[in-house]
Short mmCIF file of C-alpha atoms in Angstrom, two decimals:
data_model
loop_
_atom_site.label_atom_id
_atom_site.label_comp_id
_atom_site.label_asym_id
_atom_site.label_seq_id
_atom_site.Cartn_x
_atom_site.Cartn_y
_atom_site.Cartn_z
CA UNK E 1 0.00 0.00 0.00
CA UNK E 2 1.43 3.40 -0.98
CA UNK E 3 2.45 5.98 1.60
CA UNK E 4 -0.01 8.49 0.14
CA UNK E 5 -2.92 6.04 0.42
CA UNK E 6 -1.99 5.15 4.01
CA UNK E 7 -1.92 8.83 4.91
CA UNK E 8 -5.33 9.35 3.32
CA UNK E 9 -6.79 6.41 5.27
CA UNK E 10 -5.44 7.86 8.53
CA UNK E 11 -6.99 11.26 7.71
CA UNK E 12 -10.26 9.52 6.85
CA UNK E 13 -10.28 7.68 10.18
CA UNK E 14 -9.62 10.92 12.06
CA UNK E 15 -12.39 12.68 10.11
CA UNK E 16 -14.92 9.94 10.87
CA UNK E 17 -14.07 9.75 14.59
CA UNK E 18 -16.72 12.25 15.85
CA UNK E 19 -19.51 10.39 13.99
CA UNK E 20 -18.27 7.04 15.28
CA UNK E 21 -18.01 8.36 18.84
CA UNK E 22 -21.62 9.51 18.90
CA UNK E 23 -23.45 7.14 16.54
CA UNK E 24 -21.94 3.77 17.50
CA UNK E 25 -23.31 4.41 20.98
CA UNK E 26 -26.92 5.10 19.88
CA UNK E 27 -28.24 1.49 20.14
CA UNK E 28 -26.89 1.31 23.69
CA UNK E 29 -28.90 4.25 25.07
CA UNK E 30 -31.70 2.12 26.58
CA UNK E 31 -29.06 -0.12 28.16
CA UNK E 32 -27.41 2.92 29.77
CA UNK E 33 -30.74 4.16 31.11
CA UNK E 34 -31.42 0.75 32.66
CA UNK E 35 -27.96 0.56 34.23
CA UNK E 36 -28.25 3.93 35.95
CA UNK E 37 -32.03 3.71 36.49
CA UNK E 38 -32.52 7.12 34.95
CA UNK E 39 -34.60 8.72 32.20
CA UNK E 40 -34.02 8.87 28.48
CA UNK E 41 -33.60 12.66 28.73
CA UNK E 42 -30.65 12.28 31.11
CA UNK E 43 -29.03 9.64 28.92
CA UNK E 44 -29.45 11.81 25.82
CA UNK E 45 -27.35 14.43 27.58
CA UNK E 46 -24.40 12.08 27.09
CA UNK E 47 -24.82 12.65 23.35
CA UNK E 48 -25.24 16.41 23.69
CA UNK E 49 -22.16 16.73 25.89
CA UNK E 50 -20.11 14.79 23.35
CA UNK E 51 -21.19 17.08 20.48
CA UNK E 52 -20.49 20.21 22.52
CA UNK E 53 -17.09 18.78 23.43
CA UNK E 54 -16.28 18.18 19.76
CA UNK E 55 -17.26 21.75 18.89
CA UNK E 56 -15.35 23.48 21.69
CA UNK E 57 -12.37 21.15 21.42
CA UNK E 58 -11.81 22.22 17.82
CA UNK E 59 -11.68 25.88 18.86
CA UNK E 60 -8.79 25.05 21.20
CA UNK E 61 -6.84 22.40 19.30
CA UNK E 62 -7.03 23.96 15.83
CA UNK E 63 -5.30 27.26 16.64
CA UNK E 64 -2.90 25.46 19.00
CA UNK E 65 -1.73 23.27 16.12
CA UNK E 66 -0.76 26.41 14.16
CA UNK E 67 1.85 27.09 16.85
CA UNK E 68 2.95 23.62 17.98
CA UNK E 69 2.65 21.75 14.69
CA UNK E 70 0.11 19.07 13.84
CA UNK E 71 1.54 15.88 15.34
CA UNK E 72 1.94 16.83 19.00
CA UNK E 73 -1.62 18.14 19.57
CA UNK E 74 -3.00 15.26 17.47
CA UNK E 75 -1.17 12.53 19.39
CA UNK E 76 -2.06 14.18 22.71
CA UNK E 77 -5.71 14.40 21.71
CA UNK E 78 -5.91 10.81 20.50
CA UNK E 79 -4.20 9.54 23.66
CA UNK E 80 -6.60 11.51 25.84
CA UNK E 81 -9.50 10.21 23.72
CA UNK E 82 -8.40 6.64 24.40
CA UNK E 83 -8.14 7.25 28.15
CA UNK E 84 -11.49 9.08 28.24
CA UNK E 85 -13.16 6.17 26.41
CA UNK E 86 -11.83 3.75 29.04
CA UNK E 87 -13.08 6.07 31.78
CA UNK E 88 -16.52 6.17 30.12
CA UNK E 89 -16.60 2.37 30.19
CA UNK E 90 -15.93 2.45 33.93
CA UNK E 91 -18.28 5.36 34.80
CA UNK E 92 -20.27 4.53 37.98
CA UNK E 93 -22.90 7.28 37.60
CA UNK E 94 -24.79 9.01 34.81
CA UNK E 95 -23.53 12.49 35.71
CA UNK E 96 -19.93 11.30 35.51
CA UNK E 97 -20.62 9.68 32.16
CA UNK E 98 -22.00 12.99 30.86
CA UNK E 99 -18.82 14.79 31.94
CA UNK E 100 -16.53 12.11 30.56
CA UNK E 101 -18.36 12.17 27.23
CA UNK E 102 -17.58 15.89 27.01
CA UNK E 103 -13.89 15.12 27.57
CA UNK E 104 -14.03 12.31 25.02
CA UNK E 105 -15.61 14.62 22.42
CA UNK E 106 -13.17 17.46 23.09
CA UNK E 107 -10.19 15.09 22.78
CA UNK E 108 -11.56 13.43 19.65
CA UNK E 109 -11.97 16.90 18.11
CA UNK E 110 -8.20 16.92 17.63
CA UNK E 111 -8.60 14.30 14.92
CA UNK E 112 -11.12 16.04 12.69
CA UNK E 113 -9.77 19.60 13.09
CA UNK E 114 -6.15 18.65 12.44
CA UNK E 115 -7.08 16.35 9.54
CA UNK E 116 -8.54 19.37 7.71
CA UNK E 117 -5.47 21.45 8.56
CA UNK E 118 -3.14 18.73 7.25
CA UNK E 119 -5.03 18.69 3.94
CA UNK E 120 -4.51 22.47 3.69
CA UNK E 121 -0.82 22.08 4.50
CA UNK E 122 -0.29 19.53 1.74
CA UNK E 123 -2.59 20.66 -1.08
CA UNK E 124 -3.51 23.81 -3.00
CA UNK E 125 -6.50 25.07 -4.96
CA UNK E 126 -8.75 22.53 -6.64
CA UNK E 127 -6.74 19.65 -5.16
CA UNK E 128 -8.12 20.54 -1.73
CA UNK E 129 -11.68 20.16 -3.03
CA UNK E 130 -10.80 16.77 -4.52
CA UNK E 131 -9.34 15.49 -1.25
CA UNK E 132 -12.25 16.80 0.84
CA UNK E 133 -14.69 15.13 -1.56
CA UNK E 134 -12.85 11.83 -1.10
CA UNK E 135 -12.89 12.23 2.68
CA UNK E 136 -16.68 12.64 2.43
CA UNK E 137 -16.83 9.01 1.29
CA UNK E 138 -15.74 7.99 4.79
CA UNK E 139 -17.47 10.69 6.82
CA UNK E 140 -20.71 10.11 4.88
CA UNK E 141 -20.72 6.36 5.39
CA UNK E 142 -19.70 6.46 9.07
CA UNK E 143 -23.07 7.71 10.44
CA UNK E 144 -24.84 4.91 8.54
CA UNK E 145 -22.70 1.98 9.62
CA UNK E 146 -21.78 3.16 13.13
CA UNK E 147 -25.19 2.31 14.70
CA UNK E 148 -25.19 -1.03 12.88
CA UNK E 149 -21.73 -1.80 14.27
CA UNK E 150 -22.86 -0.71 17.73
CA UNK E 151 -25.90 -2.97 17.53
CA UNK E 152 -23.69 -5.93 16.64
CA UNK E 153 -21.38 -5.17 19.55
CA UNK E 154 -24.35 -5.31 21.91
CA UNK E 155 -24.89 -8.95 20.92
CA UNK E 156 -21.59 -9.84 22.61
CA UNK E 157 -21.19 -7.10 25.23
CA UNK E 158 -23.03 -4.24 26.95
CA UNK E 159 -22.73 -0.46 26.59
CA UNK E 160 -19.49 -0.47 28.54
CA UNK E 161 -18.00 -2.76 25.92
CA UNK E 162 -18.93 -0.21 23.24
CA UNK E 163 -16.67 2.31 24.94
CA UNK E 164 -13.91 -0.27 25.19
CA UNK E 165 -14.20 -0.69 21.42
CA UNK E 166 -13.88 3.10 21.01
CA UNK E 167 -10.80 3.02 23.23
CA UNK E 168 -9.27 0.36 20.97
CA UNK E 169 -10.07 2.55 17.96
CA UNK E 170 -8.37 5.51 19.65
CA UNK E 171 -5.26 3.45 20.38
CA UNK E 172 -5.19 2.20 16.79
CA UNK E 173 -5.34 5.79 15.50
CA UNK E 174 -2.46 6.76 17.80
CA UNK E 175 -0.33 3.99 16.33
CA UNK E 176 -1.33 4.86 12.75
CA UNK E 177 -0.53 8.54 13.28
CA UNK E 178 2.88 7.68 14.73
CA UNK E 179 3.76 5.47 11.77
CA UNK E 180 1.98 7.04 8.79
CA UNK E 181 1.29 10.75 9.36
CA UNK E 182 4.44 12.88 9.32
CA UNK E 183 4.49 16.48 10.49
CA UNK E 184 2.95 18.65 7.74
CA UNK E 185 3.61 22.10 9.25
CA UNK E 186 7.29 22.99 9.15
CA UNK E 187 8.70 24.97 12.12
CA UNK E 188 9.26 28.04 9.96
CA UNK E 189 5.57 28.18 9.03
CA UNK E 190 4.27 28.07 12.61
CA UNK E 191 2.99 30.91 14.74
CA UNK E 192 5.68 32.37 16.96
CA UNK E 193 3.38 33.71 19.69
CA UNK E 194 -0.13 33.14 21.00
CA UNK E 195 -2.57 30.39 20.14
CA UNK E 196 -4.30 31.89 17.11
CA UNK E 197 -7.33 33.63 18.62
CA UNK E 198 -6.39 36.73 16.66
CA UNK E 199 -6.25 34.63 13.50
CA UNK E 200 -9.82 33.48 14.06
CA UNK E 201 -10.92 37.07 14.48
CA UNK E 202 -9.24 38.07 11.22
CA UNK E 203 -10.78 35.13 9.38
CA UNK E 204 -14.30 36.09 10.49
CA UNK E 205 -13.62 39.61 9.17
CA UNK E 206 -12.62 38.16 5.78
CA UNK E 207 -15.88 38.39 3.83
CA UNK E 208 -14.98 35.54 1.47
CA UNK E 209 -14.09 33.18 4.33
CA UNK E 210 -17.25 34.25 6.16
CA UNK E 211 -19.36 33.59 3.07
CA UNK E 212 -17.88 30.09 2.74
CA UNK E 213 -18.38 29.51 6.47
CA UNK E 214 -22.06 30.48 6.17
CA UNK E 215 -22.44 28.16 3.16
CA UNK E 216 -20.92 25.20 5.02
CA UNK E 217 -22.92 25.93 8.19
CA UNK E 218 -26.18 26.18 6.24
CA UNK E 219 -25.49 22.83 4.60
CA UNK E 220 -24.82 21.23 7.97
CA UNK E 221 -27.97 22.80 9.45
CA UNK E 222 -30.12 21.13 6.80
CA UNK E 223 -28.32 17.82 7.40
CA UNK E 224 -28.74 17.88 11.19
CA UNK E 225 -32.43 18.82 10.81
CA UNK E 226 -32.79 15.77 8.58
CA UNK E 227 -30.96 13.51 11.06
CA UNK E 228 -33.03 14.68 14.02
CA UNK E 229 -36.50 14.71 12.44
CA UNK E 230 -36.50 12.09 9.67
CA UNK E 231 -37.02 9.04 11.95
CA UNK E 232 -40.23 10.56 13.31
CA UNK E 233 -41.39 12.05 10.00
CA UNK E 234 -40.89 8.91 7.92
CA UNK E 235 -41.95 6.33 10.52
CA UNK E 236 -44.64 8.06 12.59
CA UNK E 237 -46.21 10.24 9.89
CA UNK E 238 -45.75 8.23 6.72
CA UNK E 239 -45.71 4.68 8.04
CA UNK E 240 -42.19 3.51 7.19
CA UNK E 241 -41.11 0.49 9.22
CA UNK E 242 -37.77 0.66 11.09
CA UNK E 243 -36.26 -1.60 8.44
CA UNK E 244 -37.59 0.61 5.63
CA UNK E 245 -36.31 3.71 7.39
CA UNK E 246 -32.84 2.18 7.73
CA UNK E 247 -32.88 1.36 4.01
CA UNK E 248 -33.99 4.90 3.08
CA UNK E 249 -31.39 6.42 5.39
CA UNK E 250 -28.70 4.31 3.73
CA UNK E 251 -29.95 5.23 0.25
CA UNK E 252 -29.73 8.94 1.06
CA UNK E 253 -26.22 8.46 2.43
CA UNK E 254 -25.23 6.69 -0.78
CA UNK E 255 -26.67 9.61 -2.75
CA UNK E 256 -24.67 12.16 -0.78
CA UNK E 257 -21.44 10.18 -1.01
CA UNK E 258 -21.99 9.40 -4.70
CA UNK E 259 -22.51 13.06 -5.60
CA UNK E 260 -19.46 13.92 -3.52
CA UNK E 261 -17.37 11.46 -5.51
CA UNK E 262 -18.77 12.81 -8.79
CA UNK E 263 -17.80 16.26 -7.60
CA UNK E 264 -14.24 15.27 -6.72
CA UNK E 265 -13.57 13.18 -9.82
CA UNK E 266 -15.36 15.21 -12.51
CA UNK E 267 -17.16 18.43 -11.60
CA UNK E 268 -14.26 20.33 -10.00
CA UNK E 269 -12.18 19.57 -13.11
CA UNK E 270 -14.76 21.16 -15.43
CA UNK E 271 -16.40 23.95 -13.40
CA UNK E 272 -15.24 26.61 -10.90
CA UNK E 273 -15.72 25.42 -7.34
CA UNK E 274 -17.67 28.54 -6.38
CA UNK E 275 -20.14 27.86 -9.22
CA UNK E 276 -20.69 24.31 -7.95
CA UNK E 277 -21.35 25.62 -4.44
CA UNK E 278 -23.84 28.17 -5.78
CA UNK E 279 -25.67 25.51 -7.78
CA UNK E 280 -25.70 23.14 -4.80
CA UNK E 281 -27.15 25.79 -2.49
CA UNK E 282 -29.81 26.69 -5.07
CA UNK E 283 -30.78 23.02 -5.41
CA UNK E 284 -30.85 22.64 -1.63
CA UNK E 285 -33.10 25.70 -1.27
CA UNK E 286 -35.51 24.48 -3.96
CA UNK E 287 -35.74 21.06 -2.32
CA UNK E 288 -36.53 22.77 0.99
CA UNK E 289 -39.30 24.84 -0.60
CA UNK E 290 -40.84 21.73 -2.15
CA UNK E 291 -40.65 20.00 1.24
CA UNK E 292 -42.53 22.88 2.86
CA UNK E 293 -45.19 22.67 0.15
CA UNK E 294 -45.56 18.92 0.71
CA UNK E 295 -45.68 19.25 4.50
CA UNK E 296 -48.33 21.99 4.27
CA UNK E 297 -50.44 19.97 1.82
CA UNK E 298 -50.18 22.60 -0.94
CA UNK E 299 -49.32 19.88 -3.47
CA UNK E 300 -52.07 17.52 -2.41
CA UNK E 301 -51.81 14.68 0.06
CA UNK E 302 -48.14 13.68 0.30
CA UNK E 303 -47.07 10.06 0.43
CA UNK E 304 -43.94 8.28 1.56
CA UNK E 305 -42.52 7.93 -1.96
CA UNK E 306 -42.81 11.64 -2.72
CA UNK E 307 -41.34 12.71 0.63
CA UNK E 308 -38.43 10.30 0.20
CA UNK E 309 -37.73 11.53 -3.33
CA UNK E 310 -37.43 15.14 -2.14
CA UNK E 311 -35.28 14.11 0.83
CA UNK E 312 -33.01 12.16 -1.52
CA UNK E 313 -32.45 15.27 -3.66
CA UNK E 314 -31.92 17.41 -0.57
CA UNK E 315 -29.39 15.10 1.10
CA UNK E 316 -27.60 14.25 -2.16
CA UNK E 317 -27.07 17.94 -2.93
CA UNK E 318 -24.92 18.16 0.20
CA UNK E 319 -22.30 16.24 -1.76
CA UNK E 320 -21.82 19.42 -3.83
CA UNK E 321 -21.52 21.64 -0.79
CA UNK E 322 -19.72 20.37 2.27
CA UNK E 323 -16.37 19.46 0.71
CA UNK E 324 -16.34 22.40 -1.70
CA UNK E 325 -17.35 25.05 0.84
CA UNK E 326 -14.70 23.80 3.24
CA UNK E 327 -12.11 23.79 0.45
CA UNK E 328 -12.90 27.38 -0.57
CA UNK E 329 -12.68 28.50 3.06
CA UNK E 330 -9.42 26.65 3.71
CA UNK E 331 -7.94 28.14 0.54
CA UNK E 332 -8.22 31.57 2.13
CA UNK E 333 -5.42 30.82 4.56
CA UNK E 334 -2.11 29.04 4.53
CA UNK E 335 -0.58 30.39 7.74
CA UNK E 336 -3.58 29.68 10.00
CA UNK E 337 -5.07 26.45 8.68
CA UNK E 338 -5.70 25.17 12.21
CA UNK E 339 -7.69 28.27 13.16
CA UNK E 340 -9.69 28.10 9.93
CA UNK E 341 -10.41 24.40 10.43
CA UNK E 342 -11.49 25.09 14.01
CA UNK E 343 -14.02 27.73 12.94
CA UNK E 344 -15.46 25.49 10.23
CA UNK E 345 -15.76 22.46 12.49
CA UNK E 346 -17.01 24.22 15.61
CA UNK E 347 -19.69 26.13 13.73
CA UNK E 348 -20.97 22.91 12.15
CA UNK E 349 -21.31 21.00 15.43
CA UNK E 350 -22.72 23.97 17.36
CA UNK E 351 -25.36 24.60 14.72
CA UNK E 352 -26.15 20.88 14.80
CA UNK E 353 -26.69 21.04 18.56
CA UNK E 354 -29.00 24.05 18.04
CA UNK E 355 -30.99 22.74 15.07
CA UNK E 356 -31.59 19.18 16.26
CA UNK E 357 -34.11 19.98 19.02
CA UNK E 358 -35.81 22.69 16.92
CA UNK E 359 -36.51 20.21 14.12
CA UNK E 360 -38.76 18.25 16.46
CA UNK E 361 -40.45 21.23 18.13
CA UNK E 362 -43.89 20.01 16.99
CA UNK E 363 -45.48 17.06 15.25
CA UNK E 364 -45.27 16.94 11.48
CA UNK E 365 -42.66 17.57 8.81
CA UNK E 366 -43.13 21.36 8.76
CA UNK E 367 -40.46 22.30 11.38
CA UNK E 368 -37.84 20.21 9.59
CA UNK E 369 -38.79 21.66 6.20
CA UNK E 370 -38.81 25.27 7.46
CA UNK E 371 -35.41 24.92 9.14
CA UNK E 372 -33.92 23.34 6.03
CA UNK E 373 -35.31 26.02 3.72
CA UNK E 374 -34.30 28.95 5.93
CA UNK E 375 -30.81 27.51 6.45
CA UNK E 376 -30.30 26.82 2.74
CA UNK E 377 -31.65 30.20 1.61
CA UNK E 378 -29.53 32.04 4.20
CA UNK E 379 -26.46 30.11 3.08
CA UNK E 380 -27.18 30.87 -0.59
CA UNK E 381 -27.68 34.60 -0.01
CA UNK E 382 -24.69 34.84 2.32
CA UNK E 383 -22.39 33.04 -0.10
CA UNK E 384 -23.48 35.11 -3.13
CA UNK E 385 -23.29 38.45 -1.31
CA UNK E 386 -20.02 37.86 0.55
CA UNK E 387 -17.95 35.43 -1.48
CA UNK E 388 -19.09 34.52 -4.97
CA UNK E 389 -18.27 37.82 -6.71
CA UNK E 390 -14.73 37.90 -5.37
CA UNK E 391 -14.10 34.24 -6.22
CA UNK E 392 -15.49 34.67 -9.74
CA UNK E 393 -13.33 37.73 -10.25
CA UNK E 394 -10.26 35.84 -9.10
CA UNK E 395 -11.02 33.10 -11.66
CA UNK E 396 -11.19 35.67 -14.48
CA UNK E 397 -7.83 37.21 -13.59
#
């Protein structure tokens, strides 16, 4: 196996780690509630604390890696992740598990935030979009297969064993990083003072970076609304069985990953990346509007097939957006890739934590559809107003 392929696989594993950390644990939630004799609401806080940890951890580790290099913060984070996973397996109380899940998420954030920074260190221009699109193959599949893997683990162990498996994964990533991921940020390119908070402030003031950040965040908002509400919409409202829902969920994931691969292998070679992002956001907005019309009954009585068709278009269009928007944003900086990666990652997870409960604020598909449409339209307007003109002008020069 080539060195380049091994490095890509390590980056893919680091990118998928947050999804694996949260989703592989989902089938074990009832088991946790039974163990601690507590409510589902309390147990769900272990998921929320993990997501918040991932978001805040990126804001710390990303800028820190601009000063210390990529390997030291990454190895420290993965080691702490391994230890936190073991501690989660041994947690005697629910409140301790909630706190330890925050630590686990914050430590695991080192993987995803530094993986993006490493890509920026090693690649330029369109090549960044190609690599991010390839990484989407892993990060898109991980949420689908993680719960299935967790369910299989529960046949041979309990929820504590799931955390032991995550600890083994963390240890494996430590070993892979040591052997296959060399330092990508040379000492001369590192920050000499501070931890990059000023860099994050400057990036937010860069209208092009901000436009790309809004585009990426809007795409993630639509995705998290889909994740949070689709089980109830498709099963409770439109009668899909759990097996049918799992199949539909997998089909949508295949659509997103497939479009992402088409983007990386063909589209970015033929069209400007900013044009692809604009088209993707327009398609996402139109799918959201159609979903609102279906949910409100303006197009007649909706059925499962029609709802699923619109959701497939909506989720698949994310394959045009997430990798490309991140690539355009990361292209804005070479000297502060860690800070840029931190802002992109933290905003995505924080908006996910905000959107998820709002998507289920009432019965029906309307809250999900409204959130998706507003997020997509805001992202489209923000990207066009702040970023697209400058990027198009740069292409013409």
